[in-house]
mmCIF file with all atom_site columns, C-alpha atoms in Angstrom:
data_model
loop_
_atom_site.group_PDB
_atom_site.id
_atom_site.type_symbol
_atom_site.label_atom_id
_atom_site.label_alt_id
_atom_site.label_comp_id
_atom_site.label_asym_id
_atom_site.label_entity_id
_atom_site.label_seq_id
_atom_site.pdbx_PDB_ins_code
_atom_site.Cartn_x
_atom_site.Cartn_y
_atom_site.Cartn_z
_atom_site.occupancy
_atom_site.B_iso_or_equiv
_atom_site.pdbx_formal_charge
_atom_site.auth_seq_id
_atom_site.auth_comp_id
_atom_site.auth_asym_id
_atom_site.auth_atom_id
_atom_site.pdbx_PDB_model_num
ATOM 1   C CA . LYS A 1 1   ? -11.421 -7.603  -23.675 1.00 0.00 ? 1328 LYS A CA 1
ATOM 2   C CA . ALA A 1 2   ? -8.531  -8.727  -21.846 1.00 0.00 ? 1329 ALA A CA 1
ATOM 3   C CA . GLY A 1 3   ? -6.306  -6.320  -20.227 1.00 0.00 ? 1330 GLY A CA 1
ATOM 4   C CA . VAL A 1 4   ? -2.591  -5.690  -20.424 1.00 0.00 ? 1331 VAL A CA 1
ATOM 5   C CA . THR A 1 5   ? -0.565  -8.599  -19.288 1.00 0.00 ? 1332 THR A CA 1
ATOM 6   C CA . GLN A 1 6   ? 2.868   -8.504  -18.098 1.00 0.00 ? 1333 GLN A CA 1
ATOM 7   C CA . THR A 1 7   ? 5.312   -11.533 -17.260 1.00 0.00 ? 1334 THR A CA 1
ATOM 8   C CA . PRO A 1 8   ? 6.750   -12.200 -14.906 1.00 0.00 ? 1335 PRO A CA 1
ATOM 9   C CA . ARG A 1 9   ? 5.201   -10.297 -12.264 1.00 0.00 ? 1336 ARG A CA 1
ATOM 10  C CA . TYR A 1 10  ? 8.265   -10.516 -9.882  1.00 0.00 ? 1337 TYR A CA 1
ATOM 11  C CA . LEU A 1 11  ? 11.895  -11.115 -10.776 1.00 0.00 ? 1338 LEU A CA 1
ATOM 12  C CA . ILE A 1 12  ? 15.184  -11.236 -8.524  1.00 0.00 ? 1339 ILE A CA 1
ATOM 13  C CA . LYS A 1 13  ? 18.461  -10.752 -10.360 1.00 0.00 ? 1340 LYS A CA 1
ATOM 14  C CA . THR A 1 14  ? 21.955  -10.036 -9.375  1.00 0.00 ? 1341 THR A CA 1
ATOM 15  C CA . ARG A 1 15  ? 24.095  -7.035  -10.469 1.00 0.00 ? 1342 ARG A CA 1
ATOM 16  C CA . GLY A 1 16  ? 25.809  -7.740  -13.997 1.00 0.00 ? 1343 GLY A CA 1
ATOM 17  C CA . GLN A 1 17  ? 22.940  -10.019 -15.130 1.00 0.00 ? 1344 GLN A CA 1
ATOM 18  C CA . GLN A 1 18  ? 20.589  -9.167  -17.918 1.00 0.00 ? 1345 GLN A CA 1
ATOM 19  C CA . VAL A 1 19  ? 16.702  -9.439  -17.984 1.00 0.00 ? 1346 VAL A CA 1
ATOM 20  C CA . THR A 1 20  ? 13.944  -9.645  -20.372 1.00 0.00 ? 1347 THR A CA 1
ATOM 21  C CA . LEU A 1 21  ? 10.414  -8.563  -19.481 1.00 0.00 ? 1348 LEU A CA 1
ATOM 22  C CA . SER A 1 22  ? 7.258   -9.303  -21.500 1.00 0.00 ? 1349 SER A CA 1
ATOM 23  C CA . CYS A 1 23  ? 4.167   -7.287  -22.271 1.00 0.00 ? 1350 CYS A CA 1
ATOM 24  C CA . SER A 1 24  ? 1.005   -8.331  -24.144 1.00 0.00 ? 1351 SER A CA 1
ATOM 25  C CA . PRO A 1 25  ? -1.123  -5.385  -25.096 1.00 0.00 ? 1352 PRO A CA 1
ATOM 26  C CA . ILE A 1 26  ? -5.016  -5.284  -25.326 1.00 0.00 ? 1353 ILE A CA 1
ATOM 27  C CA . SER A 1 27  ? -6.403  -6.891  -28.636 1.00 0.00 ? 1354 SER A CA 1
ATOM 28  C CA . GLY A 1 28  ? -6.119  -4.338  -31.513 1.00 0.00 ? 1355 GLY A CA 1
ATOM 29  C CA . HIS A 1 29  ? -3.662  -2.064  -29.583 1.00 0.00 ? 1356 HIS A CA 1
ATOM 30  C CA . ARG A 1 30  ? -0.559  -1.131  -31.847 1.00 0.00 ? 1357 ARG A CA 1
ATOM 31  C CA . SER A 1 31  ? 1.110   0.951   -29.287 1.00 0.00 ? 1358 SER A CA 1
ATOM 32  C CA . VAL A 1 32  ? 3.063   -0.271  -26.239 1.00 0.00 ? 1359 VAL A CA 1
ATOM 33  C CA . SER A 1 33  ? 4.926   1.963   -23.940 1.00 0.00 ? 1360 SER A CA 1
ATOM 34  C CA . TRP A 1 34  ? 7.206   1.144   -21.027 1.00 0.00 ? 1361 TRP A CA 1
ATOM 35  C CA . TYR A 1 35  ? 7.754   3.164   -17.771 1.00 0.00 ? 1362 TYR A CA 1
ATOM 36  C CA . GLN A 1 36  ? 9.832   2.555   -14.916 1.00 0.00 ? 1363 GLN A CA 1
ATOM 37  C CA . GLN A 1 37  ? 8.474   3.560   -11.526 1.00 0.00 ? 1364 GLN A CA 1
ATOM 38  C CA . THR A 1 38  ? 10.604  4.199   -8.477  1.00 0.00 ? 1365 THR A CA 1
ATOM 39  C CA . PRO A 1 39  ? 9.942   5.889   -5.002  1.00 0.00 ? 1366 PRO A CA 1
ATOM 40  C CA . GLY A 1 40  ? 12.614  8.459   -5.693  1.00 0.00 ? 1367 GLY A CA 1
ATOM 41  C CA . GLN A 1 41  ? 12.034  9.155   -9.390  1.00 0.00 ? 1368 GLN A CA 1
ATOM 42  C CA . GLY A 1 42  ? 8.345   8.364   -9.731  1.00 0.00 ? 1369 GLY A CA 1
ATOM 43  C CA . LEU A 1 43  ? 7.152   7.187   -13.191 1.00 0.00 ? 1370 LEU A CA 1
ATOM 44  C CA . GLN A 1 44  ? 9.566   7.610   -15.951 1.00 0.00 ? 1371 GLN A CA 1
ATOM 45  C CA . PHE A 1 45  ? 9.074   6.970   -19.576 1.00 0.00 ? 1372 PHE A CA 1
ATOM 46  C CA . LEU A 1 46  ? 11.366  4.467   -21.179 1.00 0.00 ? 1373 LEU A CA 1
ATOM 47  C CA . PHE A 1 47  ? 10.178  4.078   -24.762 1.00 0.00 ? 1374 PHE A CA 1
ATOM 48  C CA . GLU A 1 48  ? 7.222   3.563   -27.034 1.00 0.00 ? 1375 GLU A CA 1
ATOM 49  C CA . TYR A 1 49  ? 7.066   1.013   -29.754 1.00 0.00 ? 1376 TYR A CA 1
ATOM 50  C CA . PHE A 1 50  ? 4.419   1.379   -32.655 1.00 0.00 ? 1377 PHE A CA 1
ATOM 51  C CA . SER A 1 51  ? 4.049   -1.097  -35.413 1.00 0.00 ? 1378 SER A CA 1
ATOM 52  C CA . GLU A 1 52  ? 7.375   -2.853  -34.538 1.00 0.00 ? 1379 GLU A CA 1
ATOM 53  C CA . THR A 1 53  ? 9.084   0.381   -34.595 1.00 0.00 ? 1380 THR A CA 1
ATOM 54  C CA . GLN A 1 54  ? 10.550  2.681   -31.775 1.00 0.00 ? 1381 GLN A CA 1
ATOM 55  C CA . ARG A 1 55  ? 8.633   5.780   -32.043 1.00 0.00 ? 1382 ARG A CA 1
ATOM 56  C CA . ASN A 1 56  ? 9.553   7.747   -28.902 1.00 0.00 ? 1383 ASN A CA 1
ATOM 57  C CA . LYS A 1 57  ? 12.460  7.233   -26.600 1.00 0.00 ? 1384 LYS A CA 1
ATOM 58  C CA . GLY A 1 58  ? 13.008  8.507   -22.900 1.00 0.00 ? 1385 GLY A CA 1
ATOM 59  C CA . ASN A 1 59  ? 16.352  9.601   -21.253 1.00 0.00 ? 1386 ASN A CA 1
ATOM 60  C CA . PHE A 1 60  ? 17.658  6.228   -20.143 1.00 0.00 ? 1387 PHE A CA 1
ATOM 61  C CA . PRO A 1 61  ? 20.956  4.563   -21.059 1.00 0.00 ? 1388 PRO A CA 1
ATOM 62  C CA . GLY A 1 62  ? 21.371  2.128   -23.794 1.00 0.00 ? 1389 GLY A CA 1
ATOM 63  C CA . ARG A 1 63  ? 21.513  -0.676  -21.439 1.00 0.00 ? 1390 ARG A CA 1
ATOM 64  C CA . PHE A 1 64  ? 17.708  -0.369  -21.573 1.00 0.00 ? 1391 PHE A CA 1
ATOM 65  C CA . SER A 1 65  ? 16.296  -1.581  -24.980 1.00 0.00 ? 1392 SER A CA 1
ATOM 66  C CA . GLY A 1 66  ? 12.957  -3.041  -26.384 1.00 0.00 ? 1393 GLY A CA 1
ATOM 67  C CA . ARG A 1 67  ? 11.314  -4.462  -29.380 1.00 0.00 ? 1394 ARG A CA 1
ATOM 68  C CA . GLN A 1 68  ? 7.694   -5.166  -30.496 1.00 0.00 ? 1395 GLN A CA 1
ATOM 69  C CA . PHE A 1 69  ? 6.725   -8.117  -32.578 1.00 0.00 ? 1396 PHE A CA 1
ATOM 70  C CA . SER A 1 70  ? 4.164   -8.286  -35.492 1.00 0.00 ? 1397 SER A CA 1
ATOM 71  C CA . ASN A 1 71  ? 1.458   -9.401  -33.003 1.00 0.00 ? 1398 ASN A CA 1
ATOM 72  C CA . SER A 1 72  ? 2.148   -6.123  -31.073 1.00 0.00 ? 1399 SER A CA 1
ATOM 73  C CA . ARG A 1 73  ? 3.579   -7.985  -28.038 1.00 0.00 ? 1400 ARG A CA 1
ATOM 74  C CA . SER A 1 74  ? 6.507   -6.153  -26.727 1.00 0.00 ? 1401 SER A CA 1
ATOM 75  C CA . GLU A 1 75  ? 9.633   -7.202  -24.692 1.00 0.00 ? 1402 GLU A CA 1
ATOM 76  C CA . MET A 1 76  ? 12.083  -4.864  -22.879 1.00 0.00 ? 1403 MET A CA 1
ATOM 77  C CA . ASN A 1 77  ? 15.577  -5.836  -22.009 1.00 0.00 ? 1404 ASN A CA 1
ATOM 78  C CA . VAL A 1 78  ? 17.965  -4.589  -19.429 1.00 0.00 ? 1405 VAL A CA 1
ATOM 79  C CA . SER A 1 79  ? 21.524  -5.585  -19.640 1.00 0.00 ? 1406 SER A CA 1
ATOM 80  C CA . THR A 1 80  ? 24.186  -5.394  -17.105 1.00 0.00 ? 1407 THR A CA 1
ATOM 81  C CA . LEU A 1 81  ? 21.933  -4.739  -14.214 1.00 0.00 ? 1408 LEU A CA 1
ATOM 82  C CA . GLU A 1 82  ? 22.699  -2.238  -11.618 1.00 0.00 ? 1409 GLU A CA 1
ATOM 83  C CA . LEU A 1 83  ? 21.389  -1.967  -8.073  1.00 0.00 ? 1410 LEU A CA 1
ATOM 84  C CA . GLY A 1 84  ? 19.487  1.236   -9.122  1.00 0.00 ? 1411 GLY A CA 1
ATOM 85  C CA . ASP A 1 85  ? 17.557  -0.686  -11.744 1.00 0.00 ? 1412 ASP A CA 1
ATOM 86  C CA . SER A 1 86  ? 15.334  -2.323  -9.024  1.00 0.00 ? 1413 SER A CA 1
ATOM 87  C CA . ALA A 1 87  ? 11.854  -0.688  -9.904  1.00 0.00 ? 1414 ALA A CA 1
ATOM 88  C CA . LEU A 1 88  ? 8.179   -1.554  -11.110 1.00 0.00 ? 1415 LEU A CA 1
ATOM 89  C CA . TYR A 1 89  ? 8.308   -1.761  -14.643 1.00 0.00 ? 1416 TYR A CA 1
ATOM 90  C CA . LEU A 1 90  ? 4.972   -0.851  -16.245 1.00 0.00 ? 1417 LEU A CA 1
ATOM 91  C CA . CYS A 1 91  ? 3.727   -1.615  -19.751 1.00 0.00 ? 1418 CYS A CA 1
ATOM 92  C CA . ALA A 1 92  ? 0.941   0.377   -21.217 1.00 0.00 ? 1419 ALA A CA 1
ATOM 93  C CA . SER A 1 93  ? -0.898  -0.251  -24.537 1.00 0.00 ? 1420 SER A CA 1
ATOM 94  C CA . GLY A 1 94  ? -2.978  2.152   -26.663 1.00 0.00 ? 1421 GLY A CA 1
ATOM 95  C CA . GLU A 1 95  ? -4.439  2.718   -30.006 1.00 0.00 ? 1422 GLU A CA 1
ATOM 96  C CA . GLY A 1 96  ? -1.463  4.568   -31.162 1.00 0.00 ? 1423 GLY A CA 1
ATOM 97  C CA . SER A 1 97  ? -2.967  7.831   -31.759 1.00 0.00 ? 1424 SER A CA 1
ATOM 98  C CA . SER A 1 98  ? -1.520  10.956  -30.119 1.00 0.00 ? 1425 SER A CA 1
ATOM 99  C CA . TYR A 1 99  ? -3.072  12.273  -26.660 1.00 0.00 ? 1426 TYR A CA 1
ATOM 100 C CA . ASN A 1 100 ? -5.148  9.075   -26.275 1.00 0.00 ? 1427 ASN A CA 1
ATOM 101 C CA . GLU A 1 101 ? -5.526  6.909   -23.188 1.00 0.00 ? 1428 GLU A CA 1
ATOM 102 C CA . GLN A 1 102 ? -3.159  4.352   -22.440 1.00 0.00 ? 1429 GLN A CA 1
ATOM 103 C CA . PHE A 1 103 ? -4.133  1.138   -20.483 1.00 0.00 ? 1430 PHE A CA 1
ATOM 104 C CA . PHE A 1 104 ? -1.541  -0.084  -18.000 1.00 0.00 ? 1431 PHE A CA 1
ATOM 105 C CA . GLY A 1 105 ? -0.579  -3.526  -16.954 1.00 0.00 ? 1432 GLY A CA 1
ATOM 106 C CA . PRO A 1 106 ? -0.008  -4.752  -13.354 1.00 0.00 ? 1433 PRO A CA 1
ATOM 107 C CA . GLY A 1 107 ? 3.860   -4.222  -13.697 1.00 0.00 ? 1434 GLY A CA 1
ATOM 108 C CA . THR A 1 108 ? 6.931   -6.333  -13.183 1.00 0.00 ? 1435 THR A CA 1
ATOM 109 C CA . ARG A 1 109 ? 8.555   -5.868  -9.884  1.00 0.00 ? 1436 ARG A CA 1
ATOM 110 C CA . LEU A 1 110 ? 12.432  -6.089  -10.499 1.00 0.00 ? 1437 LEU A CA 1
ATOM 111 C CA . THR A 1 111 ? 14.867  -6.423  -7.716  1.00 0.00 ? 1438 THR A CA 1
ATOM 112 C CA . VAL A 1 112 ? 18.409  -6.391  -8.198  1.00 0.00 ? 1439 VAL A CA 1
ATOM 113 C CA . LEU A 1 113 ? 20.790  -7.604  -5.383  1.00 0.00 ? 1440 LEU A CA 1
ATOM 114 C CA . GLY B 2 1   ? 11.609  20.540  -20.765 1.00 0.00 ? 156  GLY B CA 1
ATOM 115 C CA . ASN B 2 2   ? 8.324   18.977  -20.101 1.00 0.00 ? 157  ASN B CA 1
ATOM 116 C CA . SER B 2 3   ? 7.335   18.390  -16.441 1.00 0.00 ? 158  SER B CA 1
ATOM 117 C CA . VAL B 2 4   ? 4.442   17.888  -13.939 1.00 0.00 ? 159  VAL B CA 1
ATOM 118 C CA . THR B 2 5   ? 4.378   19.012  -10.501 1.00 0.00 ? 160  THR B CA 1
ATOM 119 C CA . GLN B 2 6   ? 1.961   17.530  -8.071  1.00 0.00 ? 161  GLN B CA 1
ATOM 120 C CA . MET B 2 7   ? 0.837   18.300  -4.554  1.00 0.00 ? 162  MET B CA 1
ATOM 121 C CA . GLU B 2 8   ? 2.843   16.392  -2.026  1.00 0.00 ? 163  GLU B CA 1
ATOM 122 C CA . GLY B 2 9   ? 1.032   13.817  -0.018  1.00 0.00 ? 164  GLY B CA 1
ATOM 123 C CA . PRO B 2 10  ? -0.155  11.936  1.898   1.00 0.00 ? 165  PRO B CA 1
ATOM 124 C CA . VAL B 2 11  ? -3.624  13.499  2.155   1.00 0.00 ? 166  VAL B CA 1
ATOM 125 C CA . THR B 2 12  ? -6.158  12.243  4.862   1.00 0.00 ? 167  THR B CA 1
ATOM 126 C CA . LEU B 2 13  ? -9.743  13.377  4.677   1.00 0.00 ? 168  LEU B CA 1
ATOM 127 C CA . SER B 2 14  ? -12.923 12.222  6.441   1.00 0.00 ? 169  SER B CA 1
ATOM 128 C CA . GLU B 2 15  ? -15.748 10.779  4.268   1.00 0.00 ? 170  GLU B CA 1
ATOM 129 C CA . GLU B 2 16  ? -17.842 13.441  2.565   1.00 0.00 ? 171  GLU B CA 1
ATOM 130 C CA . ALA B 2 17  ? -14.935 16.076  2.757   1.00 0.00 ? 172  ALA B CA 1
ATOM 131 C CA . PHE B 2 18  ? -14.016 18.112  -0.253  1.00 0.00 ? 173  PHE B CA 1
ATOM 132 C CA . LEU B 2 19  ? -10.921 16.956  -2.164  1.00 0.00 ? 174  LEU B CA 1
ATOM 133 C CA . THR B 2 20  ? -8.559  19.172  -4.227  1.00 0.00 ? 175  THR B CA 1
ATOM 134 C CA . ILE B 2 21  ? -5.156  17.842  -5.508  1.00 0.00 ? 176  ILE B CA 1
ATOM 135 C CA . ASN B 2 22  ? -3.083  20.457  -7.273  1.00 0.00 ? 177  ASN B CA 1
ATOM 136 C CA . CYS B 2 23  ? -1.122  19.723  -10.400 1.00 0.00 ? 178  CYS B CA 1
ATOM 137 C CA . THR B 2 24  ? 0.728   22.065  -12.451 1.00 0.00 ? 179  THR B CA 1
ATOM 138 C CA . TYR B 2 25  ? 2.923   21.564  -15.535 1.00 0.00 ? 180  TYR B CA 1
ATOM 139 C CA . THR B 2 26  ? 5.657   22.881  -17.776 1.00 0.00 ? 181  THR B CA 1
ATOM 140 C CA . ALA B 2 27  ? 5.447   21.925  -21.541 1.00 0.00 ? 182  ALA B CA 1
ATOM 141 C CA . THR B 2 28  ? 7.301   22.855  -24.694 1.00 0.00 ? 183  THR B CA 1
ATOM 142 C CA . GLY B 2 29  ? 4.016   22.724  -26.696 1.00 0.00 ? 184  GLY B CA 1
ATOM 143 C CA . TYR B 2 30  ? 0.084   22.068  -26.252 1.00 0.00 ? 185  TYR B CA 1
ATOM 144 C CA . PRO B 2 31  ? -0.279  18.882  -24.132 1.00 0.00 ? 186  PRO B CA 1
ATOM 145 C CA . SER B 2 32  ? -3.171  16.975  -23.214 1.00 0.00 ? 187  SER B CA 1
ATOM 146 C CA . LEU B 2 33  ? -3.534  16.291  -19.534 1.00 0.00 ? 188  LEU B CA 1
ATOM 147 C CA . PHE B 2 34  ? -4.686  13.479  -17.687 1.00 0.00 ? 189  PHE B CA 1
ATOM 148 C CA . TRP B 2 35  ? -5.442  12.129  -14.061 1.00 0.00 ? 190  TRP B CA 1
ATOM 149 C CA . TYR B 2 36  ? -4.633  8.601   -13.394 1.00 0.00 ? 191  TYR B CA 1
ATOM 150 C CA . VAL B 2 37  ? -5.548  6.642   -10.260 1.00 0.00 ? 192  VAL B CA 1
ATOM 151 C CA . GLN B 2 38  ? -3.918  3.469   -8.794  1.00 0.00 ? 193  GLN B CA 1
ATOM 152 C CA . TYR B 2 39  ? -5.817  1.668   -6.149  1.00 0.00 ? 194  TYR B CA 1
ATOM 153 C CA . PRO B 2 40  ? -3.905  -0.512  -3.774  1.00 0.00 ? 195  PRO B CA 1
ATOM 154 C CA . GLY B 2 41  ? -2.482  -3.785  -5.506  1.00 0.00 ? 196  GLY B CA 1
ATOM 155 C CA . GLU B 2 42  ? -3.615  -2.629  -9.044  1.00 0.00 ? 197  GLU B CA 1
ATOM 156 C CA . GLY B 2 43  ? -2.309  -0.995  -11.988 1.00 0.00 ? 198  GLY B CA 1
ATOM 157 C CA . LEU B 2 44  ? -2.745  2.634   -13.191 1.00 0.00 ? 199  LEU B CA 1
ATOM 158 C CA . GLN B 2 45  ? -6.448  3.607   -14.566 1.00 0.00 ? 200  GLN B CA 1
ATOM 159 C CA . LEU B 2 46  ? -7.316  6.499   -16.403 1.00 0.00 ? 201  LEU B CA 1
ATOM 160 C CA . LEU B 2 47  ? -9.735  8.701   -14.179 1.00 0.00 ? 202  LEU B CA 1
ATOM 161 C CA . LEU B 2 48  ? -10.174 11.678  -16.619 1.00 0.00 ? 203  LEU B CA 1
ATOM 162 C CA . LYS B 2 49  ? -8.555  13.768  -19.264 1.00 0.00 ? 204  LYS B CA 1
ATOM 163 C CA . ALA B 2 50  ? -8.748  17.131  -21.117 1.00 0.00 ? 205  ALA B CA 1
ATOM 164 C CA . THR B 2 51  ? -7.141  17.587  -24.605 1.00 0.00 ? 206  THR B CA 1
ATOM 165 C CA . LYS B 2 52  ? -7.275  21.446  -24.975 1.00 0.00 ? 207  LYS B CA 1
ATOM 166 C CA . ALA B 2 53  ? -7.335  24.545  -22.897 1.00 0.00 ? 208  ALA B CA 1
ATOM 167 C CA . ASP B 2 54  ? -10.550 25.208  -21.050 1.00 0.00 ? 209  ASP B CA 1
ATOM 168 C CA . ASP B 2 55  ? -11.745 21.662  -21.371 1.00 0.00 ? 210  ASP B CA 1
ATOM 169 C CA . LYS B 2 56  ? -13.262 19.953  -18.295 1.00 0.00 ? 211  LYS B CA 1
ATOM 170 C CA . GLY B 2 57  ? -12.598 16.233  -17.710 1.00 0.00 ? 212  GLY B CA 1
ATOM 171 C CA . SER B 2 58  ? -15.064 14.435  -15.505 1.00 0.00 ? 213  SER B CA 1
ATOM 172 C CA . ASN B 2 59  ? -15.589 10.894  -14.207 1.00 0.00 ? 214  ASN B CA 1
ATOM 173 C CA . LYS B 2 60  ? -16.844 9.246   -11.138 1.00 0.00 ? 215  LYS B CA 1
ATOM 174 C CA . GLY B 2 61  ? -17.658 12.696  -9.384  1.00 0.00 ? 216  GLY B CA 1
ATOM 175 C CA . PHE B 2 62  ? -14.136 13.844  -10.032 1.00 0.00 ? 217  PHE B CA 1
ATOM 176 C CA . GLU B 2 63  ? -13.485 16.865  -12.096 1.00 0.00 ? 218  GLU B CA 1
ATOM 177 C CA . ALA B 2 64  ? -10.553 18.833  -13.382 1.00 0.00 ? 219  ALA B CA 1
ATOM 178 C CA . THR B 2 65  ? -10.324 21.965  -15.842 1.00 0.00 ? 220  THR B CA 1
ATOM 179 C CA . TYR B 2 66  ? -7.370  22.638  -18.183 1.00 0.00 ? 221  TYR B CA 1
ATOM 180 C CA . ARG B 2 67  ? -6.254  26.047  -17.427 1.00 0.00 ? 222  ARG B CA 1
ATOM 181 C CA . LYS B 2 68  ? -3.677  27.163  -19.799 1.00 0.00 ? 223  LYS B CA 1
ATOM 182 C CA . GLU B 2 69  ? -3.096  30.508  -18.386 1.00 0.00 ? 224  GLU B CA 1
ATOM 183 C CA . THR B 2 70  ? -2.236  29.006  -14.820 1.00 0.00 ? 225  THR B CA 1
ATOM 184 C CA . THR B 2 71  ? -0.733  25.882  -16.640 1.00 0.00 ? 226  THR B CA 1
ATOM 185 C CA . SER B 2 72  ? -2.821  23.703  -14.081 1.00 0.00 ? 227  SER B CA 1
ATOM 186 C CA . PHE B 2 73  ? -4.981  20.807  -14.207 1.00 0.00 ? 228  PHE B CA 1
ATOM 187 C CA . HIS B 2 74  ? -6.288  20.380  -10.495 1.00 0.00 ? 229  HIS B CA 1
ATOM 188 C CA . LEU B 2 75  ? -8.264  17.625  -9.405  1.00 0.00 ? 230  LEU B CA 1
ATOM 189 C CA . GLU B 2 76  ? -11.464 18.070  -7.357  1.00 0.00 ? 231  GLU B CA 1
ATOM 190 C CA . LYS B 2 77  ? -14.291 16.002  -5.847  1.00 0.00 ? 232  LYS B CA 1
ATOM 191 C CA . GLY B 2 78  ? -17.021 17.475  -3.645  1.00 0.00 ? 233  GLY B CA 1
ATOM 192 C CA . SER B 2 79  ? -17.769 14.494  -1.495  1.00 0.00 ? 234  SER B CA 1
ATOM 193 C CA . VAL B 2 80  ? -14.953 11.712  -1.171  1.00 0.00 ? 235  VAL B CA 1
ATOM 194 C CA . GLN B 2 81  ? -15.694 8.109   -0.083  1.00 0.00 ? 236  GLN B CA 1
ATOM 195 C CA . VAL B 2 82  ? -13.678 5.477   1.552   1.00 0.00 ? 237  VAL B CA 1
ATOM 196 C CA . SER B 2 83  ? -13.433 3.824   -1.847  1.00 0.00 ? 238  SER B CA 1
ATOM 197 C CA . ASP B 2 84  ? -11.596 6.879   -3.421  1.00 0.00 ? 239  ASP B CA 1
ATOM 198 C CA . SER B 2 85  ? -8.505  5.879   -1.063  1.00 0.00 ? 240  SER B CA 1
ATOM 199 C CA . ALA B 2 86  ? -5.634  5.480   -3.817  1.00 0.00 ? 241  ALA B CA 1
ATOM 200 C CA . VAL B 2 87  ? -2.673  7.126   -5.274  1.00 0.00 ? 242  VAL B CA 1
ATOM 201 C CA . TYR B 2 88  ? -3.584  9.963   -7.822  1.00 0.00 ? 243  TYR B CA 1
ATOM 202 C CA . PHE B 2 89  ? -1.217  10.783  -10.687 1.00 0.00 ? 244  PHE B CA 1
ATOM 203 C CA . CYS B 2 90  ? -1.355  13.859  -12.909 1.00 0.00 ? 245  CYS B CA 1
ATOM 204 C CA . ALA B 2 91  ? 0.266   13.409  -16.489 1.00 0.00 ? 246  ALA B CA 1
ATOM 205 C CA . LEU B 2 92  ? 0.845   15.233  -19.550 1.00 0.00 ? 247  LEU B CA 1
ATOM 206 C CA . ASP B 2 93  ? 1.265   13.966  -23.195 1.00 0.00 ? 248  ASP B CA 1
ATOM 207 C CA . ILE B 2 94  ? 3.118   16.290  -25.471 1.00 0.00 ? 249  ILE B CA 1
ATOM 208 C CA . THR B 2 95  ? 4.042   14.373  -28.528 1.00 0.00 ? 250  THR B CA 1
ATOM 209 C CA . ASN B 2 96  ? 1.981   14.600  -31.522 1.00 0.00 ? 251  ASN B CA 1
ATOM 210 C CA . THR B 2 97  ? 3.588   11.334  -32.938 1.00 0.00 ? 252  THR B CA 1
ATOM 211 C CA . GLY B 2 98  ? 2.528   8.732   -30.401 1.00 0.00 ? 253  GLY B CA 1
ATOM 212 C CA . ASN B 2 99  ? 2.493   8.418   -26.742 1.00 0.00 ? 254  ASN B CA 1
ATOM 213 C CA . GLN B 2 100 ? 5.299   9.900   -24.321 1.00 0.00 ? 255  GLN B CA 1
ATOM 214 C CA . PHE B 2 101 ? 3.645   10.628  -20.967 1.00 0.00 ? 256  PHE B CA 1
ATOM 215 C CA . TYR B 2 102 ? 5.298   12.575  -18.250 1.00 0.00 ? 257  TYR B CA 1
ATOM 216 C CA . PHE B 2 103 ? 3.905   11.743  -14.688 1.00 0.00 ? 258  PHE B CA 1
ATOM 217 C CA . GLY B 2 104 ? 3.936   13.783  -11.468 1.00 0.00 ? 259  GLY B CA 1
ATOM 218 C CA . THR B 2 105 ? 5.015   11.951  -8.434  1.00 0.00 ? 260  THR B CA 1
ATOM 219 C CA . GLY B 2 106 ? 1.649   10.924  -7.192  1.00 0.00 ? 261  GLY B CA 1
ATOM 220 C CA . THR B 2 107 ? -0.575  12.036  -4.149  1.00 0.00 ? 262  THR B CA 1
ATOM 221 C CA . SER B 2 108 ? -1.710  9.330   -1.810  1.00 0.00 ? 263  SER B CA 1
ATOM 222 C CA . LEU B 2 109 ? -5.094  9.816   -0.628  1.00 0.00 ? 264  LEU B CA 1
ATOM 223 C CA . THR B 2 110 ? -6.571  7.999   2.538   1.00 0.00 ? 265  THR B CA 1
ATOM 224 C CA . VAL B 2 111 ? -10.346 8.584   3.168   1.00 0.00 ? 266  VAL B CA 1
ATOM 225 C CA . ILE B 2 112 ? -11.353 7.717   6.805   1.00 0.00 ? 267  ILE B CA 1
ATOM 226 C CA . PRO B 2 113 ? -15.103 6.991   7.848   1.00 0.00 ? 268  PRO B CA 1
#
């Protein structure tokens, strides 16, 4: 099976712009979660989508949003970018059952200038 | 709230040395516990997990036991190899409706020949 893929792998934006990141989960997986990884804050949960519905949400401002399509692919959008949004954004997919393993993609490195 | 506290790194060991990476958690319910590993230039991979108290997760010579009384999930390996050099993350999943992982800050391990 192909693993979790994320595009693009690297992105450079300026403050105030918006950005969309994409994640394709492992075939058959219906759950997609997004995480932000920074040196200062570590890995922080953004949100989880399951069957096109947001099922869990972390403590991030409304500028961070996402969606999931019928084929389970997911996109994450960040509007009005701030310097502090520079991070590695990781996507993870799973079968959707609680307490089960999540499989992580390689991440998208976002730099905000 | 829910959180994971991990031993600060970096950790440097000689090959065949004994490894312990401490992990303690705070959770509002009964979490599942995980250890993920991130090798240089790669995404996170599940190393082992335990879903209830007194469970022992094991994989590739690594072990961790879910200790409810001490709220701990310490990672151990009897004899490390150079190939074990990576960053190790302890995590918990508390929700019973999908996936919402809380990660520790990660512990960098370098094994020297």
